[in-house]
Amino acid sequence: MPIVTRRTLLAGSAAAALAAGADPIAATTPPAGKQTAGIYRYKIGTFELTALYDGIWYRPITDKFIRNAPFAEVEHALADAFMPADKLATPFTTLVVNTGRKLVLIDTGTGGQIAPSAGALRRNLAAAGIDAKAADVVVISHFHPDHINGIKDKDNGVVFANAEIMVPAAEWNFWMDDANMNAAPAEQKLAFRNPRRIFSDIARRVTRFQPGAEVAPGILTLAAPGHTPGHTVCSIHSGDQSLLVLGDTAQHPAVFARHPDWQAAFDIDGDAAVATRKKLFDRAAADRMLVTGYHFPFPACGHLIKTASGYEHIPVEWQLVP
Ligand SMILES: [Zn+2]
C-alpha cells in the first residue's frame, strides 16, 4: 500500500488542480467577511422562544478575579476552556418569549456600550422579524449594565417603546439607593450611576416585582440572590414543558459550572452566589431540565449534568424546525 505523506498529498492536489486548469490561488467565490444573524428558535409547549445573540466580550481578568481560588487554578481552567490566559469569554444572549398573547424580552444586552464585539441585539431582532415596539414586557434579571443597557440606545432613547419594564424590587432598592451609592468604593460608583441613567427618566414605565411574581402568563420569577442582592431567574412553563432561565447564576459554564464553588469578583455576596448556583444547578440536573444562561455560549440553552467535581453543560442540538 503506498504511503501518503502530507507532501505527496499536496503535490498530488496541486498537480490535479493544474491538470484541471485551475489556479489554486484564485478562489472563484470571494469570502463573505461577515457573520450570519445570531438567532435560534425553539419551543416550550406552545410558546415560541427566540434566543438573540448580542455578541461577546473578552473580559480582562487579574489574580483578584476569583476570590477563593489560586490564580494558577483559574488560569488552568481558562486554558481547559480554550480561553485566552487573562480573559474570560463572556457571551451575551437575550431571550424573546412569544406566549401567543404577550411578547416578552428577558434582559436587553449591552446596547453596544460595553465592547465593540457586542451590541448586535437590535440587528438580530430585526433579522428575526421582531419589531422592538411590539414587545409588551421587558423583564430584567438584575441591574448590571450588560443586562439593562439595551433598554436604551446611545442617545438615551427607549428601544422598547411600548413595553412595561419589570424589574426585581430588591435590585431597584439596592442600586437606586443613594446611601448605597455613596458608601460604594470609587471603582463601583459607575455601577450605581448606570441604572440611574437608564431608569430615572422612565421610572413611570417601570414595575417593581417581588420574586414569585408571574411577570407574564407562564413566566414565573424566582429569587436567586448572590451575584447581586436582587438577582432573579425565571421559569417558563407551557403545556408539559419548561425552561429555567438562569441569568447570571453562573457565567461561562466551561469555567463556572465546572467550578461551582468559585466566587468571582463581580458576585456581590460570594457565599450566596455559590449557594444559589448549586441549588438551581442541582435542581436542573436532577430534573433533567432544559436551561438557558445569559453568558452561556450561543444559543445558550442545553442541559446540566452533575459530575464528580461540579457540573457540565451539554448544549442543545440545532433543530431545523423549532
Ligand atoms: Zn451579566
PDB file of C-alpha atoms and ligand atoms in Angstrom:
ATOM      1  CA  MET A   1       0.000   0.000   0.000  1.00  0.00           C
ATOM      2  CA  PRO A   2       1.518   3.378  -0.962  1.00  0.00           C
ATOM      3  CA  ILE A   3       2.271   5.662   1.945  1.00  0.00           C
ATOM      4  CA  VAL A   4       0.622   9.076   1.607  1.00  0.00           C
ATOM      5  CA  THR A   5       2.580  11.856   3.260  1.00  0.00           C
ATOM      6  CA  ARG A   6       1.443  15.470   3.563  1.00  0.00           C
ATOM      7  CA  ARG A   7       3.999  16.368   0.867  1.00  0.00           C
ATOM      8  CA  THR A   8       2.773  13.778  -1.642  1.00  0.00           C
ATOM      9  CA  LEU A   9      -0.826  14.755  -0.830  1.00  0.00           C
ATOM     10  CA  LEU A  10      -0.107  18.441  -1.509  1.00  0.00           C
ATOM     11  CA  ALA A  11       1.894  17.645  -4.625  1.00  0.00           C
ATOM     12  CA  GLY A  12      -0.952  15.425  -5.801  1.00  0.00           C
ATOM     13  CA  SER A  13      -3.650  18.037  -5.262  1.00  0.00           C
ATOM     14  CA  ALA A  14      -1.528  20.768  -6.887  1.00  0.00           C
ATOM     15  CA  ALA A  15      -0.948  18.519  -9.888  1.00  0.00           C
ATOM     16  CA  ALA A  16      -4.658  17.742 -10.068  1.00  0.00           C
ATOM     17  CA  ALA A  17      -5.509  21.437  -9.885  1.00  0.00           C
ATOM     18  CA  LEU A  18      -3.038  22.268 -12.656  1.00  0.00           C
ATOM     19  CA  ALA A  19      -4.334  19.410 -14.749  1.00  0.00           C
ATOM     20  CA  ALA A  20      -7.854  20.804 -14.376  1.00  0.00           C
ATOM     21  CA  GLY A  21      -6.590  24.205 -15.478  1.00  0.00           C
ATOM     22  CA  ALA A  22      -7.499  25.820 -12.157  1.00  0.00           C
ATOM     23  CA  ASP A  23      -5.327  28.398 -10.464  1.00  0.00           C
ATOM     24  CA  PRO A  24      -5.124  27.057  -6.891  1.00  0.00           C
ATOM     25  CA  ILE A  25      -4.631  30.582  -5.549  1.00  0.00           C
ATOM     26  CA  ALA A  26      -7.601  32.339  -7.119  1.00  0.00           C
ATOM     27  CA  ALA A  27     -10.885  31.472  -5.426  1.00  0.00           C
ATOM     28  CA  THR A  28     -13.965  31.881  -7.570  1.00  0.00           C
ATOM     29  CA  THR A  29     -16.165  32.853  -4.607  1.00  0.00           C
ATOM     30  CA  PRO A  30     -14.988  35.852  -2.582  1.00  0.00           C
ATOM     31  CA  PRO A  31     -15.145  35.423   1.201  1.00  0.00           C
ATOM     32  CA  ALA A  32     -18.315  36.817   2.799  1.00  0.00           C
ATOM     33  CA  GLY A  33     -16.306  38.563   5.503  1.00  0.00           C
ATOM     34  CA  LYS A  34     -19.251  38.911   7.852  1.00  0.00           C
ATOM     35  CA  GLN A  35     -21.145  36.728  10.281  1.00  0.00           C
ATOM     36  CA  THR A  36     -24.686  35.410   9.832  1.00  0.00           C
ATOM     37  CA  ALA A  37     -27.501  36.576  12.128  1.00  0.00           C
ATOM     38  CA  GLY A  38     -27.438  35.229  15.707  1.00  0.00           C
ATOM     39  CA  ILE A  39     -30.915  33.799  16.072  1.00  0.00           C
ATOM     40  CA  TYR A  40     -32.099  30.452  17.422  1.00  0.00           C
ATOM     41  CA  ARG A  41     -35.742  29.424  17.767  1.00  0.00           C
ATOM     42  CA  TYR A  42     -37.155  26.725  19.995  1.00  0.00           C
ATOM     43  CA  LYS A  43     -40.430  25.893  21.657  1.00  0.00           C
ATOM     44  CA  ILE A  44     -41.593  25.314  25.189  1.00  0.00           C
ATOM     45  CA  GLY A  45     -45.098  23.890  24.839  1.00  0.00           C
ATOM     46  CA  THR A  46     -46.957  26.368  22.660  1.00  0.00           C
ATOM     47  CA  PHE A  47     -44.566  29.241  23.450  1.00  0.00           C
ATOM     48  CA  GLU A  48     -42.085  30.211  20.762  1.00  0.00           C
ATOM     49  CA  LEU A  49     -38.718  31.276  22.113  1.00  0.00           C
ATOM     50  CA  THR A  50     -36.108  33.214  20.186  1.00  0.00           C
ATOM     51  CA  ALA A  51     -32.562  33.364  21.509  1.00  0.00           C
ATOM     52  CA  LEU A  52     -30.924  36.518  20.188  1.00  0.00           C
ATOM     53  CA  TYR A  53     -27.172  36.949  20.291  1.00  0.00           C
ATOM     54  CA  ASP A  54     -25.866  40.327  21.402  1.00  0.00           C
ATOM     55  CA  GLY A  55     -22.198  39.405  20.964  1.00  0.00           C
ATOM     56  CA  ILE A  56     -19.239  38.610  23.170  1.00  0.00           C
ATOM     57  CA  TRP A  57     -16.830  40.444  25.421  1.00  0.00           C
ATOM     58  CA  TYR A  58     -13.442  39.049  26.385  1.00  0.00           C
ATOM     59  CA  ARG A  59     -13.356  40.356  29.925  1.00  0.00           C
ATOM     60  CA  PRO A  60      -9.806  41.062  31.146  1.00  0.00           C
ATOM     61  CA  ILE A  61      -9.137  39.404  34.475  1.00  0.00           C
ATOM     62  CA  THR A  62      -6.401  39.545  37.095  1.00  0.00           C
ATOM     63  CA  ASP A  63      -5.361  37.393  40.030  1.00  0.00           C
ATOM     64  CA  LYS A  64      -8.152  39.098  42.006  1.00  0.00           C
ATOM     65  CA  PHE A  65     -10.855  37.695  39.706  1.00  0.00           C
ATOM     66  CA  ILE A  66     -11.695  34.597  41.748  1.00  0.00           C
ATOM     67  CA  ARG A  67     -11.647  35.379  45.447  1.00  0.00           C
ATOM     68  CA  ASN A  68     -11.337  31.833  46.732  1.00  0.00           C
ATOM     69  CA  ALA A  69      -9.043  30.003  44.300  1.00  0.00           C
ATOM     70  CA  PRO A  70      -5.333  30.340  43.473  1.00  0.00           C
ATOM     71  CA  PHE A  71      -4.815  32.217  40.192  1.00  0.00           C
ATOM     72  CA  ALA A  72      -2.854  29.285  38.748  1.00  0.00           C
ATOM     73  CA  GLU A  73      -6.023  27.176  39.025  1.00  0.00           C
ATOM     74  CA  VAL A  74      -8.061  29.893  37.337  1.00  0.00           C
ATOM     75  CA  GLU A  75      -5.513  30.131  34.508  1.00  0.00           C
ATOM     76  CA  HIS A  76      -5.666  26.366  34.173  1.00  0.00           C
ATOM     77  CA  ALA A  77      -9.475  26.462  33.946  1.00  0.00           C
ATOM     78  CA  LEU A  78      -9.329  29.155  31.248  1.00  0.00           C
ATOM     79  CA  ALA A  79      -6.813  27.073  29.290  1.00  0.00           C
ATOM     80  CA  ASP A  80      -9.026  23.973  29.660  1.00  0.00           C
ATOM     81  CA  ALA A  81     -11.885  26.035  28.230  1.00  0.00           C
ATOM     82  CA  PHE A  82      -9.734  27.261  25.294  1.00  0.00           C
ATOM     83  CA  MET A  83      -9.977  30.861  26.508  1.00  0.00           C
ATOM     84  CA  PRO A  84      -7.161  33.416  26.444  1.00  0.00           C
ATOM     85  CA  ALA A  85      -4.969  33.229  29.573  1.00  0.00           C
ATOM     86  CA  ASP A  86      -6.090  36.555  31.001  1.00  0.00           C
ATOM     87  CA  LYS A  87      -9.613  36.959  29.658  1.00  0.00           C
ATOM     88  CA  LEU A  88     -12.974  35.391  30.435  1.00  0.00           C
ATOM     89  CA  ALA A  89     -15.123  34.739  27.376  1.00  0.00           C
ATOM     90  CA  THR A  90     -18.400  36.499  28.166  1.00  0.00           C
ATOM     91  CA  PRO A  91     -21.070  35.967  25.511  1.00  0.00           C
ATOM     92  CA  PHE A  92     -24.481  37.653  25.836  1.00  0.00           C
ATOM     93  CA  THR A  93     -27.752  36.020  24.785  1.00  0.00           C
ATOM     94  CA  THR A  94     -31.153  37.599  25.362  1.00  0.00           C
ATOM     95  CA  LEU A  95     -34.411  35.687  25.088  1.00  0.00           C
ATOM     96  CA  VAL A  96     -37.721  36.622  23.495  1.00  0.00           C
ATOM     97  CA  VAL A  97     -40.735  34.602  24.608  1.00  0.00           C
ATOM     98  CA  ASN A  98     -43.842  34.773  22.460  1.00  0.00           C
ATOM     99  CA  THR A  99     -46.575  33.275  24.621  1.00  0.00           C
ATOM    100  CA  GLY A 100     -49.145  33.783  21.870  1.00  0.00           C
ATOM    101  CA  ARG A 101     -50.610  36.688  23.824  1.00  0.00           C
ATOM    102  CA  LYS A 102     -47.566  38.529  25.099  1.00  0.00           C
ATOM    103  CA  LEU A 103     -44.191  39.235  23.581  1.00  0.00           C
ATOM    104  CA  VAL A 104     -41.690  39.195  26.425  1.00  0.00           C
ATOM    105  CA  LEU A 105     -37.972  40.025  26.319  1.00  0.00           C
ATOM    106  CA  ILE A 106     -35.758  38.786  29.147  1.00  0.00           C
ATOM    107  CA  ASP A 107     -32.715  41.065  29.581  1.00  0.00           C
ATOM    108  CA  THR A 108     -31.643  43.532  26.929  1.00  0.00           C
ATOM    109  CA  GLY A 109     -27.962  43.108  26.030  1.00  0.00           C
ATOM    110  CA  THR A 110     -25.168  45.632  26.175  1.00  0.00           C
ATOM    111  CA  GLY A 111     -26.694  48.334  23.996  1.00  0.00           C
ATOM    112  CA  GLY A 112     -23.343  48.455  22.213  1.00  0.00           C
ATOM    113  CA  GLN A 113     -21.927  50.223  25.244  1.00  0.00           C
ATOM    114  CA  ILE A 114     -19.599  47.573  26.684  1.00  0.00           C
ATOM    115  CA  ALA A 115     -17.449  46.171  23.904  1.00  0.00           C
ATOM    116  CA  PRO A 116     -17.242  46.730  20.136  1.00  0.00           C
ATOM    117  CA  SER A 117     -17.672  42.958  19.774  1.00  0.00           C
ATOM    118  CA  ALA A 118     -21.170  43.140  21.331  1.00  0.00           C
ATOM    119  CA  GLY A 119     -24.307  45.167  20.730  1.00  0.00           C
ATOM    120  CA  ALA A 120     -25.967  43.138  17.975  1.00  0.00           C
ATOM    121  CA  LEU A 121     -29.318  42.637  19.715  1.00  0.00           C
ATOM    122  CA  ARG A 122     -31.266  45.157  17.648  1.00  0.00           C
ATOM    123  CA  ARG A 123     -29.759  43.894  14.416  1.00  0.00           C
ATOM    124  CA  ASN A 124     -30.681  40.340  15.366  1.00  0.00           C
ATOM    125  CA  LEU A 125     -34.172  41.370  16.471  1.00  0.00           C
ATOM    126  CA  ALA A 126     -34.696  42.846  13.016  1.00  0.00           C
ATOM    127  CA  ALA A 127     -33.220  39.768  11.352  1.00  0.00           C
ATOM    128  CA  ALA A 128     -35.643  37.643  13.384  1.00  0.00           C
ATOM    129  CA  GLY A 129     -38.543  39.754  12.132  1.00  0.00           C
ATOM    130  CA  ILE A 130     -39.325  41.078  15.606  1.00  0.00           C
ATOM    131  CA  ASP A 131     -40.286  44.743  15.979  1.00  0.00           C
ATOM    132  CA  ALA A 132     -38.854  46.160  19.225  1.00  0.00           C
ATOM    133  CA  LYS A 133     -42.007  48.272  19.516  1.00  0.00           C
ATOM    134  CA  ALA A 134     -44.091  45.074  19.631  1.00  0.00           C
ATOM    135  CA  ALA A 135     -42.550  43.944  22.930  1.00  0.00           C
ATOM    136  CA  ASP A 136     -45.209  44.020  25.664  1.00  0.00           C
ATOM    137  CA  VAL A 137     -42.925  43.279  28.591  1.00  0.00           C
ATOM    138  CA  VAL A 138     -39.185  43.564  29.251  1.00  0.00           C
ATOM    139  CA  VAL A 139     -38.087  41.532  32.273  1.00  0.00           C
ATOM    140  CA  ILE A 140     -34.760  42.392  33.902  1.00  0.00           C
ATOM    141  CA  SER A 141     -32.807  39.787  35.903  1.00  0.00           C
ATOM    142  CA  HIS A 142     -30.546  42.314  37.628  1.00  0.00           C
ATOM    143  CA  PHE A 143     -29.087  45.788  37.135  1.00  0.00           C
ATOM    144  CA  HIS A 144     -25.608  45.053  35.752  1.00  0.00           C
ATOM    145  CA  PRO A 145     -25.002  47.091  32.577  1.00  0.00           C
ATOM    146  CA  ASP A 146     -24.850  44.088  30.216  1.00  0.00           C
ATOM    147  CA  HIS A 147     -28.475  43.315  31.159  1.00  0.00           C
ATOM    148  CA  ILE A 148     -30.055  46.791  31.236  1.00  0.00           C
ATOM    149  CA  ASN A 149     -28.107  48.943  28.775  1.00  0.00           C
ATOM    150  CA  GLY A 150     -30.076  47.632  25.797  1.00  0.00           C
ATOM    151  CA  ILE A 151     -33.215  49.274  27.200  1.00  0.00           C
ATOM    152  CA  LYS A 152     -31.897  52.474  25.623  1.00  0.00           C
ATOM    153  CA  ASP A 153     -29.932  53.437  22.559  1.00  0.00           C
ATOM    154  CA  LYS A 154     -26.763  55.505  22.694  1.00  0.00           C
ATOM    155  CA  ASP A 155     -28.817  58.728  22.575  1.00  0.00           C
ATOM    156  CA  ASN A 156     -30.830  57.700  25.645  1.00  0.00           C
ATOM    157  CA  GLY A 157     -33.900  56.856  23.542  1.00  0.00           C
ATOM    158  CA  VAL A 158     -36.071  53.961  24.730  1.00  0.00           C
ATOM    159  CA  VAL A 159     -35.759  50.993  22.366  1.00  0.00           C
ATOM    160  CA  PHE A 160     -38.802  49.009  23.537  1.00  0.00           C
ATOM    161  CA  ALA A 161     -41.155  51.961  23.300  1.00  0.00           C
ATOM    162  CA  ASN A 162     -44.385  50.194  24.260  1.00  0.00           C
ATOM    163  CA  ALA A 163     -43.145  47.708  26.833  1.00  0.00           C
ATOM    164  CA  GLU A 164     -43.750  47.602  30.542  1.00  0.00           C
ATOM    165  CA  ILE A 165     -40.319  47.212  32.130  1.00  0.00           C
ATOM    166  CA  MET A 166     -40.396  44.777  35.026  1.00  0.00           C
ATOM    167  CA  VAL A 167     -37.505  44.787  37.470  1.00  0.00           C
ATOM    168  CA  PRO A 168     -36.839  42.941  40.723  1.00  0.00           C
ATOM    169  CA  ALA A 169     -37.825  45.263  43.592  1.00  0.00           C
ATOM    170  CA  ALA A 170     -34.720  44.219  45.541  1.00  0.00           C
ATOM    171  CA  GLU A 171     -32.485  45.317  42.643  1.00  0.00           C
ATOM    172  CA  TRP A 172     -34.173  48.697  42.465  1.00  0.00           C
ATOM    173  CA  ASN A 173     -33.920  49.126  46.218  1.00  0.00           C
ATOM    174  CA  PHE A 174     -30.204  48.271  46.254  1.00  0.00           C
ATOM    175  CA  TRP A 175     -28.894  50.151  43.206  1.00  0.00           C
ATOM    176  CA  MET A 176     -31.135  53.225  43.328  1.00  0.00           C
ATOM    177  CA  ASP A 177     -30.366  53.869  46.993  1.00  0.00           C
ATOM    178  CA  ASP A 178     -28.178  56.961  47.372  1.00  0.00           C
ATOM    179  CA  ALA A 179     -26.730  55.772  50.682  1.00  0.00           C
ATOM    180  CA  ASN A 180     -25.515  52.557  48.986  1.00  0.00           C
ATOM    181  CA  MET A 181     -24.013  54.579  46.130  1.00  0.00           C
ATOM    182  CA  ASN A 182     -22.252  56.968  48.480  1.00  0.00           C
ATOM    183  CA  ALA A 183     -20.859  54.094  50.546  1.00  0.00           C
ATOM    184  CA  ALA A 184     -19.559  52.220  47.481  1.00  0.00           C
ATOM    185  CA  PRO A 185     -15.829  52.380  46.690  1.00  0.00           C
ATOM    186  CA  ALA A 186     -14.862  54.712  43.824  1.00  0.00           C
ATOM    187  CA  GLU A 187     -14.494  51.928  41.252  1.00  0.00           C
ATOM    188  CA  GLN A 188     -18.076  50.757  41.919  1.00  0.00           C
ATOM    189  CA  LYS A 189     -19.778  54.150  41.639  1.00  0.00           C
ATOM    190  CA  LEU A 190     -20.393  53.725  37.915  1.00  0.00           C
ATOM    191  CA  ALA A 191     -22.368  50.537  38.618  1.00  0.00           C
ATOM    192  CA  PHE A 192     -24.743  52.716  40.664  1.00  0.00           C
ATOM    193  CA  ARG A 193     -24.826  55.667  38.274  1.00  0.00           C
ATOM    194  CA  ASN A 194     -25.652  53.493  35.259  1.00  0.00           C
ATOM    195  CA  PRO A 195     -29.089  52.269  36.489  1.00  0.00           C
ATOM    196  CA  ARG A 196     -29.956  55.914  37.239  1.00  0.00           C
ATOM    197  CA  ARG A 197     -29.086  56.843  33.651  1.00  0.00           C
ATOM    198  CA  ILE A 198     -31.263  54.003  32.334  1.00  0.00           C
ATOM    199  CA  PHE A 199     -34.270  54.219  34.653  1.00  0.00           C
ATOM    200  CA  SER A 200     -34.585  57.736  36.099  1.00  0.00           C
ATOM    201  CA  ASP A 201     -36.482  59.333  33.222  1.00  0.00           C
ATOM    202  CA  ILE A 202     -38.624  56.255  32.502  1.00  0.00           C
ATOM    203  CA  ALA A 203     -39.440  55.339  36.103  1.00  0.00           C
ATOM    204  CA  ARG A 204     -43.190  55.618  35.450  1.00  0.00           C
ATOM    205  CA  ARG A 205     -42.935  52.712  32.986  1.00  0.00           C
ATOM    206  CA  VAL A 206     -41.029  50.513  35.426  1.00  0.00           C
ATOM    207  CA  THR A 207     -42.863  47.964  37.556  1.00  0.00           C
ATOM    208  CA  ARG A 208     -41.001  46.525  40.533  1.00  0.00           C
ATOM    209  CA  PHE A 209     -41.895  42.925  41.288  1.00  0.00           C
ATOM    210  CA  GLN A 210     -41.227  40.532  44.146  1.00  0.00           C
ATOM    211  CA  PRO A 211     -39.742  37.076  43.455  1.00  0.00           C
ATOM    212  CA  GLY A 212     -42.540  34.597  42.918  1.00  0.00           C
ATOM    213  CA  ALA A 213     -44.429  37.061  40.744  1.00  0.00           C
ATOM    214  CA  GLU A 214     -45.724  35.871  37.385  1.00  0.00           C
ATOM    215  CA  VAL A 215     -44.362  38.570  35.035  1.00  0.00           C
ATOM    216  CA  ALA A 216     -46.451  37.189  32.160  1.00  0.00           C
ATOM    217  CA  PRO A 217     -48.722  34.156  31.966  1.00  0.00           C
ATOM    218  CA  GLY A 218     -46.413  31.112  32.140  1.00  0.00           C
ATOM    219  CA  ILE A 219     -43.322  33.080  33.212  1.00  0.00           C
ATOM    220  CA  LEU A 220     -42.606  32.793  36.935  1.00  0.00           C
ATOM    221  CA  THR A 221     -39.822  34.605  38.756  1.00  0.00           C
ATOM    222  CA  LEU A 222     -37.613  33.109  41.440  1.00  0.00           C
ATOM    223  CA  ALA A 223     -35.200  34.801  43.846  1.00  0.00           C
ATOM    224  CA  ALA A 224     -31.579  33.909  43.015  1.00  0.00           C
ATOM    225  CA  PRO A 225     -29.519  36.277  45.193  1.00  0.00           C
ATOM    226  CA  GLY A 226     -25.738  36.467  45.432  1.00  0.00           C
ATOM    227  CA  HIS A 227     -24.456  37.721  42.104  1.00  0.00           C
ATOM    228  CA  THR A 228     -26.414  40.843  43.067  1.00  0.00           C
ATOM    229  CA  PRO A 229     -28.835  41.247  46.008  1.00  0.00           C
ATOM    230  CA  GLY A 230     -31.972  41.077  43.868  1.00  0.00           C
ATOM    231  CA  HIS A 231     -30.723  38.785  41.081  1.00  0.00           C
ATOM    232  CA  THR A 232     -33.795  36.933  39.808  1.00  0.00           C
ATOM    233  CA  VAL A 233     -34.286  33.978  37.481  1.00  0.00           C
ATOM    234  CA  CYS A 234     -37.369  32.854  35.560  1.00  0.00           C
ATOM    235  CA  SER A 235     -39.017  29.538  34.923  1.00  0.00           C
ATOM    236  CA  ILE A 236     -41.127  29.295  31.813  1.00  0.00           C
ATOM    237  CA  HIS A 237     -43.940  26.764  31.597  1.00  0.00           C
ATOM    238  CA  SER A 238     -46.245  25.816  28.753  1.00  0.00           C
ATOM    239  CA  GLY A 239     -48.056  22.512  28.423  1.00  0.00           C
ATOM    240  CA  ASP A 240     -45.854  19.851  29.999  1.00  0.00           C
ATOM    241  CA  GLN A 241     -42.582  21.596  29.081  1.00  0.00           C
ATOM    242  CA  SER A 242     -40.463  24.062  30.999  1.00  0.00           C
ATOM    243  CA  LEU A 243     -37.269  26.059  30.805  1.00  0.00           C
ATOM    244  CA  LEU A 244     -35.180  27.550  33.587  1.00  0.00           C
ATOM    245  CA  VAL A 245     -33.719  30.939  32.621  1.00  0.00           C
ATOM    246  CA  LEU A 246     -30.620  31.147  34.817  1.00  0.00           C
ATOM    247  CA  GLY A 247     -29.478  34.706  34.115  1.00  0.00           C
ATOM    248  CA  ASP A 248     -26.101  35.161  35.828  1.00  0.00           C
ATOM    249  CA  THR A 249     -26.464  32.271  38.290  1.00  0.00           C
ATOM    250  CA  ALA A 250     -23.217  31.189  36.630  1.00  0.00           C
ATOM    251  CA  GLN A 251     -21.196  32.892  33.943  1.00  0.00           C
ATOM    252  CA  HIS A 252     -19.475  30.832  31.237  1.00  0.00           C
ATOM    253  CA  PRO A 253     -20.253  27.202  32.134  1.00  0.00           C
ATOM    254  CA  ALA A 254     -16.858  25.939  30.964  1.00  0.00           C
ATOM    255  CA  VAL A 255     -15.447  27.846  33.944  1.00  0.00           C
ATOM    256  CA  PHE A 256     -18.257  28.238  36.484  1.00  0.00           C
ATOM    257  CA  ALA A 257     -20.276  25.036  36.015  1.00  0.00           C
ATOM    258  CA  ARG A 258     -17.021  23.112  36.307  1.00  0.00           C
ATOM    259  CA  HIS A 259     -16.039  25.175  39.362  1.00  0.00           C
ATOM    260  CA  PRO A 260     -19.337  25.945  41.084  1.00  0.00           C
ATOM    261  CA  ASP A 261     -17.604  26.975  44.325  1.00  0.00           C
ATOM    262  CA  TRP A 262     -15.720  29.829  42.737  1.00  0.00           C
ATOM    263  CA  GLN A 263     -16.651  33.291  43.911  1.00  0.00           C
ATOM    264  CA  ALA A 264     -15.995  35.872  41.229  1.00  0.00           C
ATOM    265  CA  ALA A 265     -15.151  39.488  41.979  1.00  0.00           C
ATOM    266  CA  PHE A 266     -18.455  40.550  40.395  1.00  0.00           C
ATOM    267  CA  ASP A 267     -20.536  38.416  42.782  1.00  0.00           C
ATOM    268  CA  ILE A 268     -21.607  40.904  45.439  1.00  0.00           C
ATOM    269  CA  ASP A 269     -22.248  38.153  48.012  1.00  0.00           C
ATOM    270  CA  GLY A 270     -19.976  35.279  47.006  1.00  0.00           C
ATOM    271  CA  ASP A 271     -21.312  32.743  49.527  1.00  0.00           C
ATOM    272  CA  ALA A 272     -24.908  33.405  48.488  1.00  0.00           C
ATOM    273  CA  ALA A 273     -23.970  33.261  44.792  1.00  0.00           C
ATOM    274  CA  VAL A 274     -22.434  29.808  45.265  1.00  0.00           C
ATOM    275  CA  ALA A 275     -25.404  28.555  47.313  1.00  0.00           C
ATOM    276  CA  THR A 276     -27.879  29.807  44.684  1.00  0.00           C
ATOM    277  CA  ARG A 277     -25.825  28.305  41.851  1.00  0.00           C
ATOM    278  CA  LYS A 278     -25.669  24.866  43.473  1.00  0.00           C
ATOM    279  CA  LYS A 279     -29.343  24.882  44.429  1.00  0.00           C
ATOM    280  CA  LEU A 280     -30.534  25.740  40.911  1.00  0.00           C
ATOM    281  CA  PHE A 281     -27.973  23.559  39.136  1.00  0.00           C
ATOM    282  CA  ASP A 282     -28.784  20.567  41.388  1.00  0.00           C
ATOM    283  CA  ARG A 283     -32.462  21.001  40.613  1.00  0.00           C
ATOM    284  CA  ALA A 284     -31.827  21.348  36.869  1.00  0.00           C
ATOM    285  CA  ALA A 285     -29.539  18.298  36.812  1.00  0.00           C
ATOM    286  CA  ALA A 286     -31.849  16.106  38.933  1.00  0.00           C
ATOM    287  CA  ASP A 287     -34.959  17.028  36.941  1.00  0.00           C
ATOM    288  CA  ARG A 288     -33.084  16.990  33.596  1.00  0.00           C
ATOM    289  CA  MET A 289     -34.482  20.474  32.932  1.00  0.00           C
ATOM    290  CA  LEU A 290     -33.731  22.500  29.861  1.00  0.00           C
ATOM    291  CA  VAL A 291     -31.848  25.611  30.976  1.00  0.00           C
ATOM    292  CA  THR A 292     -30.538  28.764  29.400  1.00  0.00           C
ATOM    293  CA  GLY A 293     -27.822  31.024  30.801  1.00  0.00           C
ATOM    294  CA  TYR A 294     -27.221  34.607  29.751  1.00  0.00           C
ATOM    295  CA  HIS A 295     -23.463  34.051  29.472  1.00  0.00           C
ATOM    296  CA  PHE A 296     -23.596  30.516  28.065  1.00  0.00           C
ATOM    297  CA  PRO A 297     -22.276  30.027  24.502  1.00  0.00           C
ATOM    298  CA  PHE A 298     -24.938  30.766  21.872  1.00  0.00           C
ATOM    299  CA  PRO A 299     -27.692  29.610  21.570  1.00  0.00           C
ATOM    300  CA  ALA A 300     -27.125  29.394  25.311  1.00  0.00           C
ATOM    301  CA  CYS A 301     -29.567  26.591  26.045  1.00  0.00           C
ATOM    302  CA  GLY A 302     -28.987  22.981  26.945  1.00  0.00           C
ATOM    303  CA  HIS A 303     -28.825  20.726  29.968  1.00  0.00           C
ATOM    304  CA  LEU A 304     -26.666  20.460  33.058  1.00  0.00           C
ATOM    305  CA  ILE A 305     -25.315  17.177  34.343  1.00  0.00           C
ATOM    306  CA  LYS A 306     -23.633  16.623  37.680  1.00  0.00           C
ATOM    307  CA  THR A 307     -20.006  15.485  37.601  1.00  0.00           C
ATOM    308  CA  ALA A 308     -17.605  14.369  40.348  1.00  0.00           C
ATOM    309  CA  SER A 309     -16.422  17.934  40.927  1.00  0.00           C
ATOM    310  CA  GLY A 310     -19.180  20.181  39.571  1.00  0.00           C
ATOM    311  CA  TYR A 311     -21.420  20.280  36.531  1.00  0.00           C
ATOM    312  CA  GLU A 312     -21.077  20.106  32.788  1.00  0.00           C
ATOM    313  CA  HIS A 313     -23.222  21.945  30.281  1.00  0.00           C
ATOM    314  CA  ILE A 314     -24.489  19.919  27.315  1.00  0.00           C
ATOM    315  CA  PRO A 315     -25.670  22.303  24.576  1.00  0.00           C
ATOM    316  CA  VAL A 316     -28.867  21.638  22.638  1.00  0.00           C
ATOM    317  CA  GLU A 317     -28.622  20.227  19.153  1.00  0.00           C
ATOM    318  CA  TRP A 318     -29.571  22.744  16.489  1.00  0.00           C
ATOM    319  CA  GLN A 319     -33.002  21.834  15.103  1.00  0.00           C
ATOM    320  CA  LEU A 320     -34.167  22.832  11.664  1.00  0.00           C
ATOM    321  CA  VAL A 321     -37.740  23.213  12.913  1.00  0.00           C
ATOM    322  CA  PRO A 322     -38.423  24.871  16.253  1.00  0.00           C
TER     323      PRO A 322
HETATM  324 ZN    ZN B   1     -24.199  39.501  33.158  1.00  0.00          ZN
END
